[in-house]
Structure formats: C-alpha cells, structure tokens
Coordinates of C-alpha atoms in Angstrom, one line a residue:
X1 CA 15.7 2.0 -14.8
X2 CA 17.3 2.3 -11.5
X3 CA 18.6 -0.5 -9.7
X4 CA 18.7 0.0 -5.7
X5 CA 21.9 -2.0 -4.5
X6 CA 22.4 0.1 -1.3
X7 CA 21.5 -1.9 2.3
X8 CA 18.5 -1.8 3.5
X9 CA 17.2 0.2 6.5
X10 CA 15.8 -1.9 8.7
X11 CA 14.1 -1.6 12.0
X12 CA 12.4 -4.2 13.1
X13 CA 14.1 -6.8 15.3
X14 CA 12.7 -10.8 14.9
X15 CA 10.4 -10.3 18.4
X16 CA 8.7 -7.2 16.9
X17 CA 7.9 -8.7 13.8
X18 CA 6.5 -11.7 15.0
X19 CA 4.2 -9.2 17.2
X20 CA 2.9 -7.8 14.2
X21 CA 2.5 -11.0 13.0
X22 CA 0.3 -12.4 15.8
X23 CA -1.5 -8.9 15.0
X24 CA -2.7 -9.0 11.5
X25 CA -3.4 -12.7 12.3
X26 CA -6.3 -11.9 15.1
X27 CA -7.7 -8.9 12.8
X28 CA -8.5 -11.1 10.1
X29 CA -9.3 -14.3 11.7
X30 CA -11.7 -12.2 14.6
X31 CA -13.0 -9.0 13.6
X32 CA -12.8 -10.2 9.8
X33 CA -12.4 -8.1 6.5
X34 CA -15.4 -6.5 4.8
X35 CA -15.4 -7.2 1.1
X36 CA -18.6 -5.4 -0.8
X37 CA -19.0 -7.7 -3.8
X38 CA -20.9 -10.7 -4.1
X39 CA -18.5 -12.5 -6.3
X40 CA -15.1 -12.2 -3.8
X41 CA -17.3 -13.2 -1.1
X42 CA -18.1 -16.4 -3.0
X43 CA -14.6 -16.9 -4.0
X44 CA -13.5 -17.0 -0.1
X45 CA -16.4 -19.2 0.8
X46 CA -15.6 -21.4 -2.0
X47 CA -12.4 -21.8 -0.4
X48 CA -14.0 -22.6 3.0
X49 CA -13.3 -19.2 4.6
X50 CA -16.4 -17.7 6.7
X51 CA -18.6 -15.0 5.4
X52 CA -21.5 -13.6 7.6
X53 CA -23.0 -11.2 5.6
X54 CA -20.4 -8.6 4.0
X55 CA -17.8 -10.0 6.3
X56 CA -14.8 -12.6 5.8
X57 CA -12.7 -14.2 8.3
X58 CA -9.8 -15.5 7.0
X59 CA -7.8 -18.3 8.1
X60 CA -4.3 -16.5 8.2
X61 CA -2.6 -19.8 7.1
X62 CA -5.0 -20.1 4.2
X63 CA -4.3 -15.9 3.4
X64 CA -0.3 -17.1 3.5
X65 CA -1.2 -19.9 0.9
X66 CA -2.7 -17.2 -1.3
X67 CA -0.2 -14.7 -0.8
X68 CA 3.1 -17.7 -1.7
X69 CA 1.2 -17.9 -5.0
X70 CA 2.2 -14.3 -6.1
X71 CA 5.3 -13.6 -8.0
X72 CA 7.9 -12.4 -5.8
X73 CA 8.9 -10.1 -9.6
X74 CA 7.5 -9.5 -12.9
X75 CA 8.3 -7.2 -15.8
X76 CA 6.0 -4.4 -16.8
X77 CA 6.2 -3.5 -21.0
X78 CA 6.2 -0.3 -22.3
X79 CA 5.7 0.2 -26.1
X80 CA 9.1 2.0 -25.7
X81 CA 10.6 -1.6 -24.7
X82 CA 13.6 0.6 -23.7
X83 CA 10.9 2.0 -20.9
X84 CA 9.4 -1.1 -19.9
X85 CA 10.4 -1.7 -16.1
X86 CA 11.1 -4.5 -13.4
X87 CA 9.4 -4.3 -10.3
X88 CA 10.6 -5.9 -7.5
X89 CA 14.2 -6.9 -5.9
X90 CA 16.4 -4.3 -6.3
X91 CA 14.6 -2.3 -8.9
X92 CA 12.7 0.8 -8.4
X93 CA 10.0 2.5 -10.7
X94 CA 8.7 6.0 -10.5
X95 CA 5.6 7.7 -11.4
X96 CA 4.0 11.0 -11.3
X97 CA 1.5 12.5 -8.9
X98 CA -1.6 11.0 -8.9
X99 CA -5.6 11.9 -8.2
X100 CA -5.3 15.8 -7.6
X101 CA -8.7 17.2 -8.3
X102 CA -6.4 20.8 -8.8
X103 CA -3.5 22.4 -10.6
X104 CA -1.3 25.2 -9.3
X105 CA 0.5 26.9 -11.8
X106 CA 2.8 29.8 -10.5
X107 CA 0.3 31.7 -8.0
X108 CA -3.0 30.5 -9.5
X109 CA -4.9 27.1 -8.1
X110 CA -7.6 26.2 -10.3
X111 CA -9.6 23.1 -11.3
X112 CA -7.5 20.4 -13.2
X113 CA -8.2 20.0 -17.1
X114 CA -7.4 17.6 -20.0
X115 CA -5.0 20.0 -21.1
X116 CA -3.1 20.0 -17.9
X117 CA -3.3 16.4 -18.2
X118 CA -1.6 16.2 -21.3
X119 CA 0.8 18.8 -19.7
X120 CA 1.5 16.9 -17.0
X121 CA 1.6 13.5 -19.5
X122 CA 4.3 15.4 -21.7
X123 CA 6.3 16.3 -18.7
X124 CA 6.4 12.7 -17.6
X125 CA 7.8 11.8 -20.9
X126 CA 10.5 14.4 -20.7
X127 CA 12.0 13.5 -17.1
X128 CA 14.1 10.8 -17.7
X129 CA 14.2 10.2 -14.0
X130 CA 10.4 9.0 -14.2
X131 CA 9.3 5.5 -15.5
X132 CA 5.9 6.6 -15.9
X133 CA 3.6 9.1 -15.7
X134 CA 1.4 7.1 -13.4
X135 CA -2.6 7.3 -14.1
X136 CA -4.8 10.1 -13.0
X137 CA -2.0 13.0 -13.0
X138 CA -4.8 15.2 -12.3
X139 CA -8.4 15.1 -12.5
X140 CA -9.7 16.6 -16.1
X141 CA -12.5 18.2 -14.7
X142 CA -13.6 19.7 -18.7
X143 CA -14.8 16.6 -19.9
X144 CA -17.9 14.1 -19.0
X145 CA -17.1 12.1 -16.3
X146 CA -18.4 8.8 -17.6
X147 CA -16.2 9.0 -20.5
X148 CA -13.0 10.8 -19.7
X149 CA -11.3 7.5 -18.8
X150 CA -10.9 7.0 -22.6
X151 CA -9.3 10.3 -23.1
X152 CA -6.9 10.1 -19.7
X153 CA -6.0 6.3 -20.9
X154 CA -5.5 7.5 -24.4
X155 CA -3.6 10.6 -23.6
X156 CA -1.1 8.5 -21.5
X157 CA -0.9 5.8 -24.5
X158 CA 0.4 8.9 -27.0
X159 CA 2.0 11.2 -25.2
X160 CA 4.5 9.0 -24.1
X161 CA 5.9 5.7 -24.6
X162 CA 6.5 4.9 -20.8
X163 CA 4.5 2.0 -18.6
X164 CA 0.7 4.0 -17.4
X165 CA -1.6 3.1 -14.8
X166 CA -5.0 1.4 -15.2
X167 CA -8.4 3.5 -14.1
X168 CA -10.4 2.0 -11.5
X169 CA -13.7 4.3 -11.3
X170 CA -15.2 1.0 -12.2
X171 CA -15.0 -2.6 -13.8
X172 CA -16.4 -1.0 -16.9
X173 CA -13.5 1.7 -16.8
X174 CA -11.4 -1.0 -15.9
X175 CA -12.3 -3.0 -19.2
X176 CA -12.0 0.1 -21.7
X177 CA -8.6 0.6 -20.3
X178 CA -7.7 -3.2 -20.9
X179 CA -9.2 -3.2 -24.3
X180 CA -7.3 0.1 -25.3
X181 CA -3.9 -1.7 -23.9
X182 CA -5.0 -4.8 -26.1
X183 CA -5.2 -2.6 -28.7
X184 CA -1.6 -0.4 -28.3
X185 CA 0.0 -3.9 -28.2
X186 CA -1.6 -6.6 -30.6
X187 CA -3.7 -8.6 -28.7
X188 CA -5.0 -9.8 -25.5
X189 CA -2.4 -12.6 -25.2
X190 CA 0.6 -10.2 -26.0
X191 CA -0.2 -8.9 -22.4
X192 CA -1.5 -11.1 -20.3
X193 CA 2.2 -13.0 -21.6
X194 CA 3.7 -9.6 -19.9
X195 CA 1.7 -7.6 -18.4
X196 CA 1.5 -4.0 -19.7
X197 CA -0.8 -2.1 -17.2
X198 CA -0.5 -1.7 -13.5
X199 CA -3.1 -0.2 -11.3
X200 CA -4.3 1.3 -7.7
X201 CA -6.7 -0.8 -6.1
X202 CA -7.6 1.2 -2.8
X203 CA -8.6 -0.4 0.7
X204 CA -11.9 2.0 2.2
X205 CA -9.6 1.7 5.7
X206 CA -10.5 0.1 8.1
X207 CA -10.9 -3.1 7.0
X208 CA -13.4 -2.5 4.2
X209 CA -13.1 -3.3 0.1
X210 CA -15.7 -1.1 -1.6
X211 CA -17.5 -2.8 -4.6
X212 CA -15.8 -0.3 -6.8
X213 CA -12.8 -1.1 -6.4
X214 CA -13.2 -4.5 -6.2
X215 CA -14.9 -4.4 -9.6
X216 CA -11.3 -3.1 -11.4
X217 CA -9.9 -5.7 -9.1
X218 CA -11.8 -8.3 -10.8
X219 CA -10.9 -7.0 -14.5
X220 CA -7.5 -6.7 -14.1
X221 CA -6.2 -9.4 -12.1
X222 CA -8.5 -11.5 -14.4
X223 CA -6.4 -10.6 -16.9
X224 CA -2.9 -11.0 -15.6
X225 CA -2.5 -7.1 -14.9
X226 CA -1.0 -6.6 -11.7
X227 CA -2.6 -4.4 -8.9
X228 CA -1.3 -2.5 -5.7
X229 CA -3.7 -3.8 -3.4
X230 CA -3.6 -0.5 -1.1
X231 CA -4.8 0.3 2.9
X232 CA -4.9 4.3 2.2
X233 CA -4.3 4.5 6.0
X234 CA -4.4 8.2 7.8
X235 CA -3.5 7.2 11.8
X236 CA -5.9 8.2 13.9
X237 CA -9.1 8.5 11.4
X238 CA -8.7 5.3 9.2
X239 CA -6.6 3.3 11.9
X240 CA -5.7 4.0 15.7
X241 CA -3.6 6.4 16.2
X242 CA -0.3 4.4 17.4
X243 CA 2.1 3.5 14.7
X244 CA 2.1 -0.5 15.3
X245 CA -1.7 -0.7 14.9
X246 CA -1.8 0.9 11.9
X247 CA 1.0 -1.7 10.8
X248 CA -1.3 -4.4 11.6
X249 CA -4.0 -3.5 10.0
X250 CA -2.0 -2.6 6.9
X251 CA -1.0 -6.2 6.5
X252 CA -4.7 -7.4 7.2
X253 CA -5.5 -5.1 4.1
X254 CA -2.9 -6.0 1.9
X255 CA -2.8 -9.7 2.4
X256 CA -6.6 -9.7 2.5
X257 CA -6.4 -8.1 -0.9
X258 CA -3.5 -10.3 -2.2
X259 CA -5.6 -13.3 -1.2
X260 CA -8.3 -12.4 -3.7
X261 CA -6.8 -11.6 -6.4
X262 CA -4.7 -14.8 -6.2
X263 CA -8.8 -16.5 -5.9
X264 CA -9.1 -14.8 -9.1
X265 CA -6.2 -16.0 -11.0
X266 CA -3.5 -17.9 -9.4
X267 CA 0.0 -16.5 -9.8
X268 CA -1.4 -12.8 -10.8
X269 CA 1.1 -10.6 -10.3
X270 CA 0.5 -8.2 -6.9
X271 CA 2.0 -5.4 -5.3
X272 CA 1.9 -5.2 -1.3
X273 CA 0.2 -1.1 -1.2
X274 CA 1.1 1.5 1.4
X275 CA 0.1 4.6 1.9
X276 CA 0.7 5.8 5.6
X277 CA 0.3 8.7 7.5
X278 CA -1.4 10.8 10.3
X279 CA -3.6 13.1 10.5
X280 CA -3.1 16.4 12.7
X281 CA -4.6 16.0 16.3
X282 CA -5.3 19.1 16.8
X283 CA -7.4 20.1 13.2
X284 CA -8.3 16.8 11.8
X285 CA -6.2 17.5 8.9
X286 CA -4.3 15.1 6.9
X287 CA -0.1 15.4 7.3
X288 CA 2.6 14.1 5.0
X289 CA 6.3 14.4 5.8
X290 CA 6.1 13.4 9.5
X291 CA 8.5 11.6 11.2
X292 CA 5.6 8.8 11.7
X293 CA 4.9 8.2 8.2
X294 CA 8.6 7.5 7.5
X295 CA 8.9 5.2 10.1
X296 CA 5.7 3.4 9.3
X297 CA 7.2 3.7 5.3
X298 CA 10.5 1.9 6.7
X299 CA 9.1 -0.6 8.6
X300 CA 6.5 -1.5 5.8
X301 CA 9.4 -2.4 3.4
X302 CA 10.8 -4.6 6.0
X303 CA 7.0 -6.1 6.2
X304 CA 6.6 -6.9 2.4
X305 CA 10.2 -8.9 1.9
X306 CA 9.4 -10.5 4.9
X307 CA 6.1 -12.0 2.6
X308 CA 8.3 -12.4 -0.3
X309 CA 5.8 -9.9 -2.4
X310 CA 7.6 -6.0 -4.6
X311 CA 5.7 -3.4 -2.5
X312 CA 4.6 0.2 -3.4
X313 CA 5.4 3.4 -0.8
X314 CA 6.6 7.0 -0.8
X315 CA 7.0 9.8 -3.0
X316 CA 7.2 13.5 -2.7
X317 CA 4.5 13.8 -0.3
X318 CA 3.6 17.2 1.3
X319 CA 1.0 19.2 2.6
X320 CA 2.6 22.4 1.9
X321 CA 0.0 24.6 -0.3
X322 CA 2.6 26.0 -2.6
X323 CA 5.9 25.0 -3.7
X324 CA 8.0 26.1 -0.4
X325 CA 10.6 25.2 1.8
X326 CA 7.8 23.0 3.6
X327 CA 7.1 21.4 0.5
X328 CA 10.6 20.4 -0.1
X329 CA 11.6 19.1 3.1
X330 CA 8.4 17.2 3.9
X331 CA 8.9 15.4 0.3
X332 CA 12.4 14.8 1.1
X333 CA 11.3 13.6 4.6
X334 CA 9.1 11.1 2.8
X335 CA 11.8 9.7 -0.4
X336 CA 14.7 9.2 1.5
X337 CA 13.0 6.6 3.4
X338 CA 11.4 5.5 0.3
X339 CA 15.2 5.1 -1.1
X340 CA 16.0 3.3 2.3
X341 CA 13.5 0.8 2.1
X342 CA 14.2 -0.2 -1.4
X343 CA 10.7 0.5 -2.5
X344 CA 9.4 -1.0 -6.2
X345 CA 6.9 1.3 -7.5
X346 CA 6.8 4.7 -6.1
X347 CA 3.5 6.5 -6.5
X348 CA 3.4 10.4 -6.5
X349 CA 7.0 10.6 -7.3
X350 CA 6.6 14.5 -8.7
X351 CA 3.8 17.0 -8.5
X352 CA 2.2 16.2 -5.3
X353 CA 0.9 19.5 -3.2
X354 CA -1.2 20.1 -0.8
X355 CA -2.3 16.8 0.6
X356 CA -2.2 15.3 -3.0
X357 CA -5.5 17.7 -3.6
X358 CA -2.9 19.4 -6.0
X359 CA -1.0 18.5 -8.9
X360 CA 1.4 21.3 -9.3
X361 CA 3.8 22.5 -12.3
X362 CA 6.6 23.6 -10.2
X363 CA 6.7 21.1 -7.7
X364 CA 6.8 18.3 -10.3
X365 CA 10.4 19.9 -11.3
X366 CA 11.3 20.6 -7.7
X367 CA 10.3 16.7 -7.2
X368 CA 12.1 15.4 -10.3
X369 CA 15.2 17.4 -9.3
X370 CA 15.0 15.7 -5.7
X371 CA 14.6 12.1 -6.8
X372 CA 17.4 12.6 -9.6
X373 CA 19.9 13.4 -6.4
X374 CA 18.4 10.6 -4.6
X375 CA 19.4 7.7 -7.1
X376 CA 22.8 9.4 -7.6
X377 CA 23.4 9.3 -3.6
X378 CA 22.1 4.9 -3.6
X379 CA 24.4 4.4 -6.5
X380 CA 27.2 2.5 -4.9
X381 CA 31.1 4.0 -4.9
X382 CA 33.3 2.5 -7.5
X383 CA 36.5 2.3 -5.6
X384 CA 39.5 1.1 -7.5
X385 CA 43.0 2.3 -8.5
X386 CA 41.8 4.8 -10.7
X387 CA 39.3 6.5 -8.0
X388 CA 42.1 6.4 -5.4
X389 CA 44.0 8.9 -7.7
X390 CA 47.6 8.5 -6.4
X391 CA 48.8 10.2 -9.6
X392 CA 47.2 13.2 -9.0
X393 CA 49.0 13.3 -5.5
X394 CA 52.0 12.9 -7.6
X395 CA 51.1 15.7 -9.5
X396 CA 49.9 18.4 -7.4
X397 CA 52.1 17.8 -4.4
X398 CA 51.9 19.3 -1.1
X399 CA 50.1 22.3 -0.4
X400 CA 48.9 22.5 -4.2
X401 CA 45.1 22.4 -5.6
X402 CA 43.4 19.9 -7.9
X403 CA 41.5 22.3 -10.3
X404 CA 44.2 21.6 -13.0
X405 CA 45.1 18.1 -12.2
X406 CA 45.0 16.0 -15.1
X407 CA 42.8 13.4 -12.9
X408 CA 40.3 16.2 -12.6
X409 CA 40.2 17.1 -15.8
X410 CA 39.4 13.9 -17.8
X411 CA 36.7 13.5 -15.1
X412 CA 35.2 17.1 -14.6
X413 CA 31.9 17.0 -17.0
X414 CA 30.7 13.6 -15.0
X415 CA 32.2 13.8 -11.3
X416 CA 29.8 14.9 -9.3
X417 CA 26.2 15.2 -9.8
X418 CA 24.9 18.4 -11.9
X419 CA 21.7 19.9 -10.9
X420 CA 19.2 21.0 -13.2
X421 CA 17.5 23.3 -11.0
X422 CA 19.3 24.4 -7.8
X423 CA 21.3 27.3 -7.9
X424 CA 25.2 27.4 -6.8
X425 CA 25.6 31.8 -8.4
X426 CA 27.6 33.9 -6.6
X427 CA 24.9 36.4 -5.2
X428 CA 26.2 39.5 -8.0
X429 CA 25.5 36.7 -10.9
X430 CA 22.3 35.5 -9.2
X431 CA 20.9 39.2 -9.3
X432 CA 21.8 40.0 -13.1
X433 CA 19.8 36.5 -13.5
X434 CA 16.5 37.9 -12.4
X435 CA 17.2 36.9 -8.4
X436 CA 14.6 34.1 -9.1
X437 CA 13.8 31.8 -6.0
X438 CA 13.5 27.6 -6.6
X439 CA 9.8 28.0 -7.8
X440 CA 10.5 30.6 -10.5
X441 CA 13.5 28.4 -12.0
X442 CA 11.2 25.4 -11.8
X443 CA 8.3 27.6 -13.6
X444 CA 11.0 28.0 -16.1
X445 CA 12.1 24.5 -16.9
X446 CA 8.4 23.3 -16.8
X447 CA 7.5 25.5 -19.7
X448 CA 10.5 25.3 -21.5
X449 CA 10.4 21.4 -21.4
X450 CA 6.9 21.6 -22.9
X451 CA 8.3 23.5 -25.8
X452 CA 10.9 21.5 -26.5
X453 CA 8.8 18.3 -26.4
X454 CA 8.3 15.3 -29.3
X455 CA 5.8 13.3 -29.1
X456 CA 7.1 9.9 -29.8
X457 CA 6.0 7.8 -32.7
X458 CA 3.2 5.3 -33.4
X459 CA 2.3 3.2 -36.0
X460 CA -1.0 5.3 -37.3
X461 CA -2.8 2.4 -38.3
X462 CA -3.0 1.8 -33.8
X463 CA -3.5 5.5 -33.6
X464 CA -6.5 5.2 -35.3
X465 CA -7.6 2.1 -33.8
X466 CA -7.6 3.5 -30.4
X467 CA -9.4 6.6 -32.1
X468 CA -12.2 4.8 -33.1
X469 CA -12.2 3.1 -30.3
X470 CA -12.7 6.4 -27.6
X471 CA -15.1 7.4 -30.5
X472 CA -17.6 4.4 -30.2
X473 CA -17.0 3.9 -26.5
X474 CA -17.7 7.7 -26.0
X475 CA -20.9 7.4 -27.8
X476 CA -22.1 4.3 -26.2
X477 CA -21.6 6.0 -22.8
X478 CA -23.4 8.6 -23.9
X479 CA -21.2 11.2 -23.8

C-alpha cells in the first residue's frame, strides 16, 4: 500500500490550536452532545458524566482519557493478506465512492442496481491504486431493502479480495455483516485478533448521534472492528458558516464519538471522521472542491495527530453533474490536500459525482487516474550518483540531446510516470483515434477492464457457507 513520507502541510500555529482547543472544550462540557440510545447514555453516566435527558456533557479531561485509550495504528486484513492495509502513520488506504443513490453511465443517470454494484465491486478489484472498494458503492435500488445488506456484504467478500466496509443501516445489519466476516475468515477470534472490517459511523451534525447509527456503533466496536466516528459537516446548514466553528465542533463530534466507543471496549481501534464542506449561500446547495473544504481538510489532519488518533478525509469530491473539467479540478482541489495532510483512509477515492448523489463509471477511471499521479508526485526523489547522471553529460556533450543516451535508455520504460488515460497524440493521430474527449477514453477503460476481469479465488466450502448464510438470513428477514 502506499506509504506517505512527504512533510506535512501544516497550518495551524501553537496559539490557534490551543483556541480550538478551548473550543471543543466549552461545546461539550456546556451545550453537551446528544446521544439517542439508552445504552451510551448509561455508559457516560456510569462514568460520572451528566446526562439530562438525551443530552451528555462531557468532562473534556475525562473525553481525553477515552480518546489516549485508542490505538494510535492498527492493521486491517484482507483475505488477500497481500491487500490487507495499515492505517495510520505514514500509511494511506483508498476506497471507492460511497452511498450514491445513482449511476451515470456515459449520458444516461439512472437508479443504482446490484449489478452496478458488482460493476463497481469488480472495478475496485482491478485498480491497483485502490485498497478497497469501500461499502455502499452505490445504492442497489433492485433488491428488498431489509435484506440487500447480505447481498452488498457478500458481493464485496467475492468479488474481490481487498479490505470492505461494514453496513450501518442498523445493529442488526451491523451483526449480519460481522457474522459473514466471521464466516470469510474462520472464526470470531481470528478478527477481533485483527480486525477485518472497518465502517462509517455518521454524526447527525450538530451535535447529535442518531440511534441508528449508534446501534452499528455498538456491534462493531464491541467486537474490536474499528469505526470512523464521522461529523458529516456542510458549513452553514450543519455548523456555522465560519471555518473555525465548524473545526470545533468537528472535534466535539469525533472525540464525543471516540469516547464511546472506547466505553464500549477499551483499546477499540477508531478513526478521527471528517467530512467538511459548505454549502452555496446563495441556493442552499451542497459544494465540494472549495477552497474552504481544503483548508478545513488540512487543518483537520493537523487536529487528529495532535490527539494521537489515524484520521479519515478527502477524496475525489465534486459537485459537477457529469464527468467535466469541473469534476476534475474540484476532485483534484479536494486530494491534493488530502495527500498534504497525510490522510489514513480516504473515503470516495473514485466515482464520486454530483454531490456524492452519483456513483459514476467514467469518473471512477478519471479518479483512479488522478490518485495514481498523486502517490507518484509524494513518493520521495531518490537522489544519488546514478540519478545525477554525469555519464550521460559525458556522453552527449554540449549542445547534444538525451533521447539516445545510454542513461535514458536503461531507464526509459520506468522514468517518468505513464498515464493510463490522459492523452499526449499529436492532434493528426488523436483524430484517426476517434478525437475522443477524457470521458469517452475513461468509458473505454471501464468496460474493457470489466471484460478482462478474474474473479479471485475462494475456498468453495466458505463460498457456500456465506451462501447459506444470505439464504437463511434473507428468509428470516422476510425477504
């Protein structure tokens, strides 16, 4: 996976982070943090914290007690062990697009389906430059809701052989997912020993944990899973509109979060959640790509080593409606911040249109092709003899060309980085070649990767296991 040793970009000075801290202090300690299930409520009284009614207020030293009990790293497996990822440090993970409701293919948006799903599943595989393909890639809107958890989870346990992502519709679609994992890897013990699931545990910003999600909170931290405990925070609907506000009450969230699940099962591993942005002042809409978002992306980065904790940001974020020049630079406007800051687990990495409403085929490549050039631009320079190439001076002189050099040759197949999608024709070549734009190529690749795809193996005995398991499940669910 790829390792991040590049500096840090950061932008906080000492006095401004001890602002923020006084901040997130008051918020929790004053106004409190709603949490809308009975059992978290009595964990934090338990622990002599106040609750009046559905509200907590924390003791900030007590949330720091909590939050030093997390791991500052832990490994994730993949039944591929040559997939299975770090997160934390200097490590970064990727993962697809998550949550669209809709697909775009080419010209057409339509309703999401479990075939795209497995599309989208398959195409995760195939990028080398993901770690995963995340959870809900899209929403498969084909198939009974109370049930199609089994299919997503079991869809992402077949199709590839990379880390997935939990479902948290529920602590009952928390358990199936859990049981299924126990299932792909032996036993219960085999992951709570390293954990093999990692999942999205949203904050209802501001300030509020719904029972919902709380409920897969539960289930997972329970057993050793870790969770991104997330403020899904759009400045100026879910938080006030400046940016160090929304800062504040991002690490009220968070920590809140981190606090319980550490109630739940000391040492859990966590993930310090972000998902920033604004919304536009004049329509009400949400934005992604703005100059605020990768601000607040870069200071959040700075915010989660200060606690010690791996934290989750970024991706190719866009609000773009098709796969455009807007939805290139907006994405890019949103990962090279994410790159900056070192992130750990990187959410949306590919697919992401229109406000994440979107899963789309062409901007997954487009995405794929962006964070490929990203992680060759943060791999450090080699510089030695041999990269200083004083032969080659030797050789070609003064007022000569490299092209022929032997330096050059031993070295031309892996000098610089090779696209698989952008074009470099001369504009006579480009024409014979169908004068196709970025989308049309990335239409291309997309459909000739999922012909050229293998699904990799599994024992059959588990295959069938986790069969009869979606089987019995589905039936008892009544679907």
């Amino acid at each position: 996976m790829f390792r991040n040793r590049m500096p840090r970009y950061e932008v906080l000075s000492e006095d401004a982070m001890a602002t923020l801290d006084a901040g997130w202090r008051r918020l929790v300690s004053e106004i409190g943090v709603e949490f809308m299930d009975a059992r978290a409520r009595d964990l934090f009284a338990a622990a002599g914290q106040r609750v009046e009614e559905n509200t907590v207020f924390l003791d900030p030293d007590f949330v720091l007690e909590q939050v030093a009990k997390a791991p500052r790293e832990f490994d994730i497996q993949a039944r591929n062990p040559e997939n299975s990822v770090h997160i934390g440090g200097d490590a970064m993970a990727f993962g697809a697009v998550y949550g669209p409701p809709f697909v775009r293919q080419g010209d057409v948006r339509r309703d999401g389906t479990m075939e795209d799903f497995r599309n989208f599943a398959k195409l995760s595989q195939s990028f080398g430059v993901l770690d995963s393909a995340g959870g809900v890639v899209t929403e498969p809107n084909d198939t009974p809701l109370d049930s199609r958890h089994l299919d997503m989870t079991y869809a992402l346990q077949t199709l590839t052989d990379k880390i997935y992502m939990g479902n948290v519709v529920s602590g009952v679609n928390a358990r199936d997912t859990i049981a299924m994992t126990e299932i792909l890897f032996g036993s219960r013990e085999a992951i709570e020993e390293t954990p093999a699931l990692i999942s999205l545990v949203n904050c209802n910003s501001p300030l509020r944990w719904d029972d919902r999600m709380l409920e897969a909170q539960f289930e997972y931290s329970a057993a050793n899973q870790p969770v991104v405990l997330t403020p899904f925070i759009l400045m100026g609907a879910m938080s006030p509109v400046t940016i160090p506000a929304a800062l504040v009450q991002q690490m009220a969230e968070a920590l809140s979060g981190i606090a319980l699940s550490q109630l739940i099962r000391p040492g859990c591993p966590v993930v310090f959640g972000s998902f920033l942005s604004n919304i536009d002042m004049q329509s009400g809409s949400p934005t992604f790509g703005t100059p605020e978002s990768g601000i607040g992306l870069l200071c959040t980065g700075q915010i989660a080593r200060h606690f010690g904790l791996p934290f989750r940001t970024g991706g190719g974020l866009t609000s773009s409606q098709v796969p455009d020049a807007q939805a290139g630079y907006e994405a890019m406007m949103t990962l090279l911040p994410t790159f900056l800051a070192g992130a750990n687990w990187v959410m949306h990495s590919a697919g992401w249109l229109e406000g994440g409403l979107v899963s789309g085929y062409e901007k997954f490549v487009i995405d794929c092709e962006l964070v490929q050039m990203l992680q060759h631009e943060f791999t450090p320079l080699e510089i030695d003899e041999a990269s200083l190439a004083f032969d080659a001076h030797q050789e070609v002189g003064h007022g000569g060309h490299f092209l022929g050099a032997m330096h050059t040759m031993e070295r031309f197949r892996t000098c610089f980085y090779r696209p698989f999608l952008s074009s470099s024709e001369n504009y006579e070549r480009w024409m014979r070649n169908g004068a196709k734009d970025t989308a049309a190529r990335a239409a291309d690749i997309w459909q000739k990767r999922l012909e050229e795809y293998e699904q990799p193996p599994l024992d059959e005995a588990v295959r069938e296991e986790l069969e009869a398991y979606v089987v019995r499940r589905r039936a008892e669910l009544g679907d």
